[in-house]
XYZ file of C-alpha atoms in Angstrom:
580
model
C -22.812 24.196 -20.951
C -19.729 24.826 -23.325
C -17.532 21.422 -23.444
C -13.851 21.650 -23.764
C -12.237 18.537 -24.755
C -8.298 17.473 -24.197
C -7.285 21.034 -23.864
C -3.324 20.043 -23.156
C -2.203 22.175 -20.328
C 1.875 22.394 -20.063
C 3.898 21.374 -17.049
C 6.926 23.415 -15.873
C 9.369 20.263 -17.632
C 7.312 20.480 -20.736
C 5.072 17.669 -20.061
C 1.362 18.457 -21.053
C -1.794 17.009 -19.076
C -4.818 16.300 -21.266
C -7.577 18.729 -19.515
C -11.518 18.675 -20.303
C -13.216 21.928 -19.036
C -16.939 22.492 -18.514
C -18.034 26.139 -18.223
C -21.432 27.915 -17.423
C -23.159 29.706 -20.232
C -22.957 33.435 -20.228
C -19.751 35.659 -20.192
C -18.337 34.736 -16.534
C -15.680 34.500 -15.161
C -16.406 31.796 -12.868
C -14.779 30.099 -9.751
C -13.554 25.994 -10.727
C -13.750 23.289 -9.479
C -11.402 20.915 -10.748
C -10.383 17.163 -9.963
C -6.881 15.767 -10.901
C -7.564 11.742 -11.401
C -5.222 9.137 -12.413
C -8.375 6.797 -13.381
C -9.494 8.698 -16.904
C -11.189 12.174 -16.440
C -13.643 11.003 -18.962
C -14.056 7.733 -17.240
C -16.680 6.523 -14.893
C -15.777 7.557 -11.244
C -16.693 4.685 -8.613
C -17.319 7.773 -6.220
C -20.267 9.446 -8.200
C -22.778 6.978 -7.305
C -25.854 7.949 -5.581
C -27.810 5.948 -2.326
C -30.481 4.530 -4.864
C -27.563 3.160 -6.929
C -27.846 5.423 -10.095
C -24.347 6.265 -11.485
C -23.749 9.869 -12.466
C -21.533 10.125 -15.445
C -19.075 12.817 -15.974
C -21.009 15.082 -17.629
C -23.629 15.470 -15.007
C -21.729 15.727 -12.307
C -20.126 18.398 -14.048
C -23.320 19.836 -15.055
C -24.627 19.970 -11.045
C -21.661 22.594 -10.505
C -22.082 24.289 -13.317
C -26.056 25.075 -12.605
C -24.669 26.918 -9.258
C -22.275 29.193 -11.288
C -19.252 26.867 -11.309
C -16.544 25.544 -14.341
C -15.929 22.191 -13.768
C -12.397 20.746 -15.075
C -11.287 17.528 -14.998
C -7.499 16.253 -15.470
C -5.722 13.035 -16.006
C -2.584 12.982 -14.067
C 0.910 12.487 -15.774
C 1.441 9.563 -17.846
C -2.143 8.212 -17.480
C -4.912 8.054 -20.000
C -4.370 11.210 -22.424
C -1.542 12.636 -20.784
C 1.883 12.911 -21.502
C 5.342 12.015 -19.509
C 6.299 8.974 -16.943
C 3.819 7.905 -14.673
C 5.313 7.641 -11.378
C 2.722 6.862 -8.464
C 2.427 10.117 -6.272
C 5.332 11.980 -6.572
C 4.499 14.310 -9.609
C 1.172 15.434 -7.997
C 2.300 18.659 -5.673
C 3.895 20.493 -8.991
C 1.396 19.299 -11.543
C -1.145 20.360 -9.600
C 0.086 23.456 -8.946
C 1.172 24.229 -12.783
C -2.511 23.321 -13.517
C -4.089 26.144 -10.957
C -1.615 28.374 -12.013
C -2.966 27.750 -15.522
C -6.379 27.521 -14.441
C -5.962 31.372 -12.501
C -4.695 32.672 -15.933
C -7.623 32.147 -17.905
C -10.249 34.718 -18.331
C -13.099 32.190 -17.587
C -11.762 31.855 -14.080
C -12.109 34.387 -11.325
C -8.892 33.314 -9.495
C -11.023 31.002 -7.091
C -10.092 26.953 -7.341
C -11.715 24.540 -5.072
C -10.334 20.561 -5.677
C -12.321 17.434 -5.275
C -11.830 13.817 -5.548
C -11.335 10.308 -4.263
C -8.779 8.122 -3.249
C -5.854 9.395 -5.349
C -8.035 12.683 -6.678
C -7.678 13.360 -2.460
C -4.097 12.755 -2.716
C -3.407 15.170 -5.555
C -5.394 17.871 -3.844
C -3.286 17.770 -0.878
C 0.027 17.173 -2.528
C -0.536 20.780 -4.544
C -1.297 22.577 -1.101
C 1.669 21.279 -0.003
C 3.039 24.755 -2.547
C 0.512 27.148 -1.234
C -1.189 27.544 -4.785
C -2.209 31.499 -4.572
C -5.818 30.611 -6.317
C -6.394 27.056 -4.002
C -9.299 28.082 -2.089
C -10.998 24.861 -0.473
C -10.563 20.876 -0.447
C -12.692 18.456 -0.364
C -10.760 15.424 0.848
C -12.180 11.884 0.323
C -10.990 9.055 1.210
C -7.403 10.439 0.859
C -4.786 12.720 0.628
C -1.889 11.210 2.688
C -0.018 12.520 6.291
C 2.939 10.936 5.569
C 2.721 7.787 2.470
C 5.245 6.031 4.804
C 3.571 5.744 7.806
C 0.078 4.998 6.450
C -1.195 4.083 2.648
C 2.373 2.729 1.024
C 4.159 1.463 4.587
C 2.981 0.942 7.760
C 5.061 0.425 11.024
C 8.176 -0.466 8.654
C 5.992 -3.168 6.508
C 5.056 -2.517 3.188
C 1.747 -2.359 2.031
C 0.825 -5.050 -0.376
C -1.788 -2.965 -1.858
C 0.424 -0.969 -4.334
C 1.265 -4.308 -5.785
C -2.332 -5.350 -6.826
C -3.152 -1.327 -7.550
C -0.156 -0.827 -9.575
C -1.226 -4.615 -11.431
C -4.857 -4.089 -11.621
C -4.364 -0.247 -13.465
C -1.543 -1.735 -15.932
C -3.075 -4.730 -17.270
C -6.304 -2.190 -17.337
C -4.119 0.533 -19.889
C -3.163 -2.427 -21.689
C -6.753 -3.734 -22.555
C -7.500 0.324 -23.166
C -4.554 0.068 -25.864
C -4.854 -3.324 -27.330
C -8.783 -4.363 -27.111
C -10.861 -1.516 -27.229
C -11.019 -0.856 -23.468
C -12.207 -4.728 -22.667
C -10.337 -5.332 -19.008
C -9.037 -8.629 -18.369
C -11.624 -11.301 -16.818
C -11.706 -10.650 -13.082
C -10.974 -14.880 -12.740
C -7.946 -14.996 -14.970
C -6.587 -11.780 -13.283
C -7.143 -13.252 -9.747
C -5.418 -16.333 -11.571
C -2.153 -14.291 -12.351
C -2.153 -12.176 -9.569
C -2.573 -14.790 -6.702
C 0.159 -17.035 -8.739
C 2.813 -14.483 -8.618
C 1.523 -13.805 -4.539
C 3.455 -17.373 -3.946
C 6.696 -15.645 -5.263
C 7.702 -13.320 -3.593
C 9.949 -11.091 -3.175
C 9.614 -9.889 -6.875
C 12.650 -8.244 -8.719
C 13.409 -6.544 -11.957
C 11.765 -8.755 -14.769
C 10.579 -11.225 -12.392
C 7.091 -9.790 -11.260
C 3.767 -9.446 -12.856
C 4.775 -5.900 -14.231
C 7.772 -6.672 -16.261
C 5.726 -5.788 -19.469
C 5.268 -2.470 -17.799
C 9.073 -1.417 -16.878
C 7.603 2.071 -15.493
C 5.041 0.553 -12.806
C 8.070 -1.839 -11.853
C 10.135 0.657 -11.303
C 8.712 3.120 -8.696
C 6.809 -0.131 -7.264
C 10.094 -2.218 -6.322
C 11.470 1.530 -5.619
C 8.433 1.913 -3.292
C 8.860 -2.014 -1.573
C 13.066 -1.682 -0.891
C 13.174 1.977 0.195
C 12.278 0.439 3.703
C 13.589 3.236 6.025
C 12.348 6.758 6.344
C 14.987 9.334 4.008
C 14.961 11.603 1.306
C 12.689 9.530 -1.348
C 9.992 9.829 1.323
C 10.214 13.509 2.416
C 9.085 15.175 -0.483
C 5.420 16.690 -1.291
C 2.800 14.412 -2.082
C 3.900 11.633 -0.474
C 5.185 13.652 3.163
C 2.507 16.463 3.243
C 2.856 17.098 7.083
C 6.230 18.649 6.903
C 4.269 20.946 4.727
C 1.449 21.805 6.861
C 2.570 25.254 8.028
C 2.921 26.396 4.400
C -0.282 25.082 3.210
C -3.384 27.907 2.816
C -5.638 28.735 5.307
C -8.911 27.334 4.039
C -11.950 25.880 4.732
C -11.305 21.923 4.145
C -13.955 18.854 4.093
C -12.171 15.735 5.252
C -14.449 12.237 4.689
C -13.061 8.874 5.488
C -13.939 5.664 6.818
C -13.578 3.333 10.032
C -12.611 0.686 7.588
C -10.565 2.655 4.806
C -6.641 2.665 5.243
C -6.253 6.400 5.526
C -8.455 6.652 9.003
C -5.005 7.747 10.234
C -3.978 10.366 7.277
C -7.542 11.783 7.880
C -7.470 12.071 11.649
C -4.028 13.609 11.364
C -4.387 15.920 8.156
C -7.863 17.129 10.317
C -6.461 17.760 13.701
C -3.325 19.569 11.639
C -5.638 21.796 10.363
C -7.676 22.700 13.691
C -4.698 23.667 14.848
C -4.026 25.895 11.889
C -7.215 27.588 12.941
C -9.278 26.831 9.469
C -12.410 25.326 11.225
C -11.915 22.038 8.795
C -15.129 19.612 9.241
C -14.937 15.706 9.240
C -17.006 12.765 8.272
C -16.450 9.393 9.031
C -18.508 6.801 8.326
C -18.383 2.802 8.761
C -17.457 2.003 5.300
C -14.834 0.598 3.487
C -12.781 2.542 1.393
C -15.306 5.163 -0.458
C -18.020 2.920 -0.313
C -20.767 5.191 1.485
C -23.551 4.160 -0.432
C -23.442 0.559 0.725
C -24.641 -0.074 4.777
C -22.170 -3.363 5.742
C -18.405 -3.536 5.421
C -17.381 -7.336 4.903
C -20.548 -9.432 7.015
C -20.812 -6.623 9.319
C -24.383 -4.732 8.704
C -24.389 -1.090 10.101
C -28.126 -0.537 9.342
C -29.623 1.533 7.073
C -28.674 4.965 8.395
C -24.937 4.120 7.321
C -25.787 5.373 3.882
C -25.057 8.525 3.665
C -28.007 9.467 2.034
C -30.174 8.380 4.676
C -27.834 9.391 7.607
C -27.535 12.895 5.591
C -30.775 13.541 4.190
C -29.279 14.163 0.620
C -26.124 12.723 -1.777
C -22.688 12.908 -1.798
C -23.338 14.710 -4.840
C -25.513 17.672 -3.061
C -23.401 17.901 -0.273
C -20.110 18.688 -2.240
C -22.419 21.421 -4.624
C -23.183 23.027 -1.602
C -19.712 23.384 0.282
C -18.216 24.464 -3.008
C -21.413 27.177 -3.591
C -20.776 28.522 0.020
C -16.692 28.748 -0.654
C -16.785 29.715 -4.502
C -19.544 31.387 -5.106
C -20.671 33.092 -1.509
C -17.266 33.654 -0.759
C -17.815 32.429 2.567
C -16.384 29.482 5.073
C -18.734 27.323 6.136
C -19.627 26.209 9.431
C -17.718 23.477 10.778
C -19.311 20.092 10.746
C -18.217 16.781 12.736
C -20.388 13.975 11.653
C -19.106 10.808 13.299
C -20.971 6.937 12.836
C -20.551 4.918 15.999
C -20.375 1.093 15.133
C -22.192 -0.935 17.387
C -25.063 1.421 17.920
C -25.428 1.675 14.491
C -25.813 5.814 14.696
C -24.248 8.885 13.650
C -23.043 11.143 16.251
C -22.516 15.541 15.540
C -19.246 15.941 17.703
C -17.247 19.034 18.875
C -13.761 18.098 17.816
C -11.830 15.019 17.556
C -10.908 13.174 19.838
C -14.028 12.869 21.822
C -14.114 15.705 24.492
C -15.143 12.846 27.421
C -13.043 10.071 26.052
C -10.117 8.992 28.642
C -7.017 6.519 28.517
C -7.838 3.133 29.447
C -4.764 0.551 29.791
C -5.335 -3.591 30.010
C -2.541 -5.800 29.887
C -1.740 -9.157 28.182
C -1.854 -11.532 30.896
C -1.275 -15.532 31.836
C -3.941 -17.751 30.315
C -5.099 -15.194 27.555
C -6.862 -12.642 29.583
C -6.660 -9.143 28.977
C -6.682 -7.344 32.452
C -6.191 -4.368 34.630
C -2.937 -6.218 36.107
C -1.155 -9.375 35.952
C 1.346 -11.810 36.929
C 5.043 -12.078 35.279
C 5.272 -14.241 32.857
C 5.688 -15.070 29.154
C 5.009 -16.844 26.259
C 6.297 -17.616 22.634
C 5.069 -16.274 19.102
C 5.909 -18.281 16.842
C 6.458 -16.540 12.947
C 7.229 -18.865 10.054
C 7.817 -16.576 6.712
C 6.581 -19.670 5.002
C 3.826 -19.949 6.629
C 1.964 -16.425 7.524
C -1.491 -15.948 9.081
C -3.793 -14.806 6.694
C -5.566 -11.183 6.053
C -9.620 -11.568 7.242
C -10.434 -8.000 6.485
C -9.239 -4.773 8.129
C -8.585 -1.121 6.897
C -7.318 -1.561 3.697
C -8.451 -0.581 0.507
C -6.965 -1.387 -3.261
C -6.302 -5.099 -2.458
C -8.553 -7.322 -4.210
C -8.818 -9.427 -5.580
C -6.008 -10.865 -3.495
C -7.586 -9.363 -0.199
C -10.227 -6.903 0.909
C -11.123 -4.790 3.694
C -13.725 -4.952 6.279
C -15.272 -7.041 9.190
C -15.308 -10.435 9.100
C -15.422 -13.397 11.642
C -11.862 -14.174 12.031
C -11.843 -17.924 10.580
C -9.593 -19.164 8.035
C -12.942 -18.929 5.623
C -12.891 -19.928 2.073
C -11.954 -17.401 -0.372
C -9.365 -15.310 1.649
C -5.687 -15.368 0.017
C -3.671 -18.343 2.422
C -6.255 -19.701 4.428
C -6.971 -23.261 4.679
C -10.672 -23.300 4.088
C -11.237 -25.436 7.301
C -13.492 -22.479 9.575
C -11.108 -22.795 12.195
C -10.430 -19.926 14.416
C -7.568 -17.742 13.376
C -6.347 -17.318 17.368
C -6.444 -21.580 17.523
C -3.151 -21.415 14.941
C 0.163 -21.742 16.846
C 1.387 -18.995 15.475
C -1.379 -16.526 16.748
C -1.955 -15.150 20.509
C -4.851 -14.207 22.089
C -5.975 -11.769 24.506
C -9.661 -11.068 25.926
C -11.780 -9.583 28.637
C -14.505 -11.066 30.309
C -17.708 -10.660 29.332
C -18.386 -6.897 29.430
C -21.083 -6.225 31.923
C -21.982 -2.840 30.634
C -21.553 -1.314 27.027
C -17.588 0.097 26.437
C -17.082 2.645 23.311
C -14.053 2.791 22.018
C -13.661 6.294 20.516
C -10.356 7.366 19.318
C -6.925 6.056 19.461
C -5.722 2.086 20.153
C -1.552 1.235 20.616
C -0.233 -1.936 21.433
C 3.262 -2.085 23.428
C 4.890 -5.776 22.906
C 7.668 -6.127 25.703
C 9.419 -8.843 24.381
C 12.844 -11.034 24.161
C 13.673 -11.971 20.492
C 15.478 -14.901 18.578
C 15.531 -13.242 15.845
C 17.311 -9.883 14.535
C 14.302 -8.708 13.162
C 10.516 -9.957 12.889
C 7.090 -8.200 12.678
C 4.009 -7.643 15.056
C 0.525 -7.622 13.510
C -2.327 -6.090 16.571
C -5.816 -6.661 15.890
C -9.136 -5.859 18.028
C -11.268 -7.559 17.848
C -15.020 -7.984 19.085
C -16.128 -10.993 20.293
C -19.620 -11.798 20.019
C -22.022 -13.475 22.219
C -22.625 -16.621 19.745
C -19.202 -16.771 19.656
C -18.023 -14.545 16.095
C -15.156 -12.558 16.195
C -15.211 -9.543 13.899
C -11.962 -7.344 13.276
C -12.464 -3.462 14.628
C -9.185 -2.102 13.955
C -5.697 -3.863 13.235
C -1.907 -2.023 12.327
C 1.352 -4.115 12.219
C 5.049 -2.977 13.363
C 8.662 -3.784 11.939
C 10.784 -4.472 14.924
C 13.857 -3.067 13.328
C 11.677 0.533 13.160
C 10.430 0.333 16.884
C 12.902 3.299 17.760
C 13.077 4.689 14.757
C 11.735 4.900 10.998
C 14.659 6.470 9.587
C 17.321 4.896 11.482
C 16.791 0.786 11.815
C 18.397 -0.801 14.704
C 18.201 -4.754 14.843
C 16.781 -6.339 17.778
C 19.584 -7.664 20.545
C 18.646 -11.537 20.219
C 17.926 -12.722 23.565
C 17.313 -9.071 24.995
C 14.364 -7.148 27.078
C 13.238 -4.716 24.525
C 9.821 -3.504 23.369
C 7.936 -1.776 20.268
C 4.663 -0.385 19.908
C 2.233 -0.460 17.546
C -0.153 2.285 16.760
C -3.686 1.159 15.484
C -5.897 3.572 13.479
C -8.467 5.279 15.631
C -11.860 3.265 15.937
C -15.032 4.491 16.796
C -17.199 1.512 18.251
C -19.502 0.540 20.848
C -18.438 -3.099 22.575
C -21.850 -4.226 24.146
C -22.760 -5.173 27.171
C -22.305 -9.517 26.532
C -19.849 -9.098 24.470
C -15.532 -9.531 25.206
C -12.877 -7.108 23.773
C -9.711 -9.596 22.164
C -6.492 -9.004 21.314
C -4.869 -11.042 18.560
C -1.228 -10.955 18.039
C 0.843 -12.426 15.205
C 4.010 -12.241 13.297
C 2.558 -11.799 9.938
C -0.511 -10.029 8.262
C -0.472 -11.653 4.355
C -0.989 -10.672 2.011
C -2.012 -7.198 3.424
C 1.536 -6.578 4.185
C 4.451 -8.080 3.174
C 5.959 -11.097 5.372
C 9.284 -10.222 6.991
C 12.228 -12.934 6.497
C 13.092 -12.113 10.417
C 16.724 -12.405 9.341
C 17.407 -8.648 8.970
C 17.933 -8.767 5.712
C 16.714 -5.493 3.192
C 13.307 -5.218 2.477
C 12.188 -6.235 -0.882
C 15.639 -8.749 -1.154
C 15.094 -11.842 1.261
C 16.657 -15.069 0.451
C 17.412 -16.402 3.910
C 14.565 -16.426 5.925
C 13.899 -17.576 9.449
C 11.846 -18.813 12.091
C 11.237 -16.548 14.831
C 10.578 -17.713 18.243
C 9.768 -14.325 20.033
C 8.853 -13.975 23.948
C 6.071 -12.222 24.890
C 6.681 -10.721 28.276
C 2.935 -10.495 29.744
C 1.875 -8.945 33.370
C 1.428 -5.476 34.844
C 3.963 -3.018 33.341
C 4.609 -5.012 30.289
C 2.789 -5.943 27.485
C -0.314 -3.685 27.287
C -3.439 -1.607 25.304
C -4.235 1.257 25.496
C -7.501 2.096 24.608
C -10.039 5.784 24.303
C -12.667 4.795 26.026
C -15.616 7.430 26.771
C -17.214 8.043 30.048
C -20.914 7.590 29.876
């Protein structure tokens, strides 16, 4: 293997990206693959980590490419690690990525073929560049990543920002800082959860008054990212809206992987579905993880079993499975045949689908009733949520990745437990405060699966001009534990539309809904479907003021007293359930 080290490939504005390349021995050329990572391209990924827990370094996963006939090149995005220019999160990605396959064609060690990898933000790069039909872009492999549209799902979500780009952009500055200053030592995890959690009591955070005001360029695009709270210009660009771009992105064969418990279920489903419909046979893994963790078989106290890793559910690595899609694209010149590999929770299985949604799955509607039932009709009525900004409920889990150590993803019982951000530490149910409603079945007499698409619609009368509604399902367990499924929140100012707010008519009928990100589980016969509805979801997402004020600038906040308006025709879920 020849080893290329910081070769410094230049940008269309002059910036240069520092650029390691790996090549096979003999004359070539070769087809690349090549991975785009804000995390250090000569750092240890957390995605190359096999099922027996071995870490594979750089190097060799390079080196498993390049036995097959393959370069290997690895990048560090703008204004991280070796790299020159401003970091700002996302937006660079679509035309640095395509400068560097434009580069990457011209060489005479390439054979014009490119196929990109990555996690997380290495899937986010990968789409961003296809977003400007790169001639020599030839196959993705999308993990964990690569966003839809960064406003609905992985910065926002229903109008609320997502409190995960705080502790991201935190966690990676105070990490360049101990690469600059101390030798590449990161900060104890105990005296960063310290700082962190301190500056969680203060919000809203403002220009040299938040936990990045030694780091003026992370400040920036983040307090850009919190107060830019409708959808407009700063949104619709590549890498951040990649759907407006779908019809100019290239026909290829593309390997979407995600997780029941990772924030981007919804970028997945979507970026998938767009491309069935663009007629490139894409395939699609899902598994029960949380964000990129496949070789682990719980997420939070929920065990899946030991078919959840995907080495055992597979019968090889993560590793293997990406050398071989890349062999059959790169080197075969061939598309391969499309997979849908989907792990039902609750059964504990992986299931080989057709397409996505579920062929047999149909609509199934229950409605928030009197008395906290959840039922095929009801009587009129109502009932007040209370919201205190002061006081929100607390995150238990979810889909959400990038948040700890102030919160974490998963399934958990849904107790105000010790060591989640704002709970009280006393076990008490989360749907016994008086600020949370609660919705359930009966027991289920038969098994229910859930496969595919949850929304929540909230008819409701307000007191507010604004306030927030946080869905969750939840399943409810014979011995009485309640573990989060799947869980979304909704701005009320955005119910009609992202781009153009409309306060809420105090004391008027009105509704919103809230879309959940699809689920694939298997409620069991004994056990009760719940609905839990709140005002808040913190520190997952920031806590709205309810006093209309601008994201990102609230000084006056207020109690909101909201009506629920429960019975048939009102207040509802709909679920995907499958006929069996």
């Amino acid at each position: 293997v020849e080893f290329f080290q910081n070769l410094y490939v230049e940008m269309r504005d002059g910036v240069k990206l520092a650029t390691d390349v790996y090549l096979p021995e003999g004359p070539g050329p070769w087809p690349v693959v090549l991975e785009r990572t804000p995390y250090g391209k000569s750092v240890q990924s957390r995605s190359e980590i096999n099922g027996d827990g071995r870490m594979i370094d750089r190097a060799e996963f390079a080196q498993a490419f390049v036995c097959e006939g393959m370069a290997v090149v690895y990048q560090d995005c703008r204004g991280r690690h070796d790299s020159e220019g401003k970091f700002e999160k996302y937006v660079n990605e679509a035309t640095d990525g395509y400068d560097t396959l434009d580069w990457l064609s011209e060489q005479d060690w390439c054979d014009g073929d490119v196929g990109m990898l990555g996690l997380s933000y290495a899937a986010h790069t990968q789409l961003a560049a296809a977003c400007l039909n790169p001639p020599s872009l030839r196959t993705m492999v999308l993990d964990s990543g690569g966003f839809d549209n960064a406003y609905r799902w992985g910065i926002r979500q229903g109008g609320a920002f997502d409190l995960k780009q705080a502790t991201w952009a935190f966690k990676q500055s105070k990490a360049l800082n101990s690469l600059r200053h101390s030798g590449g030592e990161e900060t104890p995890t105990e005296e960063l959860k310290a700082e962190i959690a301190a500056w969680f009591r203060k919000m809203p955070w403002s220009e040299g008054n938040s936990p990045l005001a030694d780091f003026p360029e992370y400040e920036e695009y983040l307090l850009r990212q919190w107060r830019e709270g409708a959808f407009g210009e700063y949104w619709d660009v590549p890498g951040l809206h990649n759907a407006a771009f779908y019809d100019d992105m290239p026909n290829i064969p593309v390997l979407f992987m995600s997780s029941w418990y990772d924030v981007y279920v919804p970028s997945t489903i979507r970026n998938y579905r767009a491309f069935v419909q663009k007629g490139t046979k894409p395939s699609l893994i899902m598994g029960p993880w949380l964000h990129g963790d496949r070789i682990i078989s719980n997420s939070g106290d929920l065990c899946f079993g030991s078919q959840a890793v995907f080495d055992a559910g597979f019968g090889h690595t993560w590793v293997q499975h990406r050398v071989e899609w890349m062999r059959q694209v790169l080197v075969e010149k061939r598309d391969p045949d499309p997979e849908i590999r989907l792990f039902e929770m609750g059964s504990n299985r992986w299931v080989t689908g057709s397409s996505w949604p579920l062929p047999n799955a149909k609509a199934q509607v229950l409605h928030l009733a009197p008395e906290g039932r959840l039922a095929e009709e009801g009587k009129t009525s109502s009932v007040e949520l209370i919201a205190n900004p002061n006081s929100p409920v607390p995150t238990v889990g979810g889909q959400a990745t990038s948040g700890k150590p102030i919160f974490e993803g998963g399934a958990f019982d849904q107790i105000e437990a010790e060591g989640f951000f704002g709970a009280d530490g006393s076990g008490r149910a989360l749907r016994l405060r008086e600020d949370v409603l609660s919705f359930s079945t009966g027991v289920l007499e038969k098994d229910c699966v859930v496969a595919g698409s949850v929304t929540v619609e909230i008819h409701f009368s307000a007191s507010t001009p604004d306030f927030d509604i946080a869905a969750k399902l939840v399943d409810v367990h014979p011995d009485g534990k309640a573990f989060n499924i799947t869980d979304s929140i909704q701005r009320a100012r955005y119910r009609r539309s992202f781009s153009e707010p409309v306060d809420v008519v105090i004391g008027e009928r009105d509704f919103l809904v809230v879309e959940l990100p699809d689920t694939y589980t298997r409620f069991k016969a004994g056990h009760r479907l719940r609905l839990d509805i709140a005002g808040s979801n913190f520190p997952h997402f920031d806590v709205n003021p309810n006093s209309g004020e601008p994201e990102g600038y609230a000084e006056h906040p207020e109690i909101a007293r909201t009506q629920i308006l429960l019975g048939t025709g009102l207040s509802s879920i709909r679920l995907s359930v499958l006929s069996e």
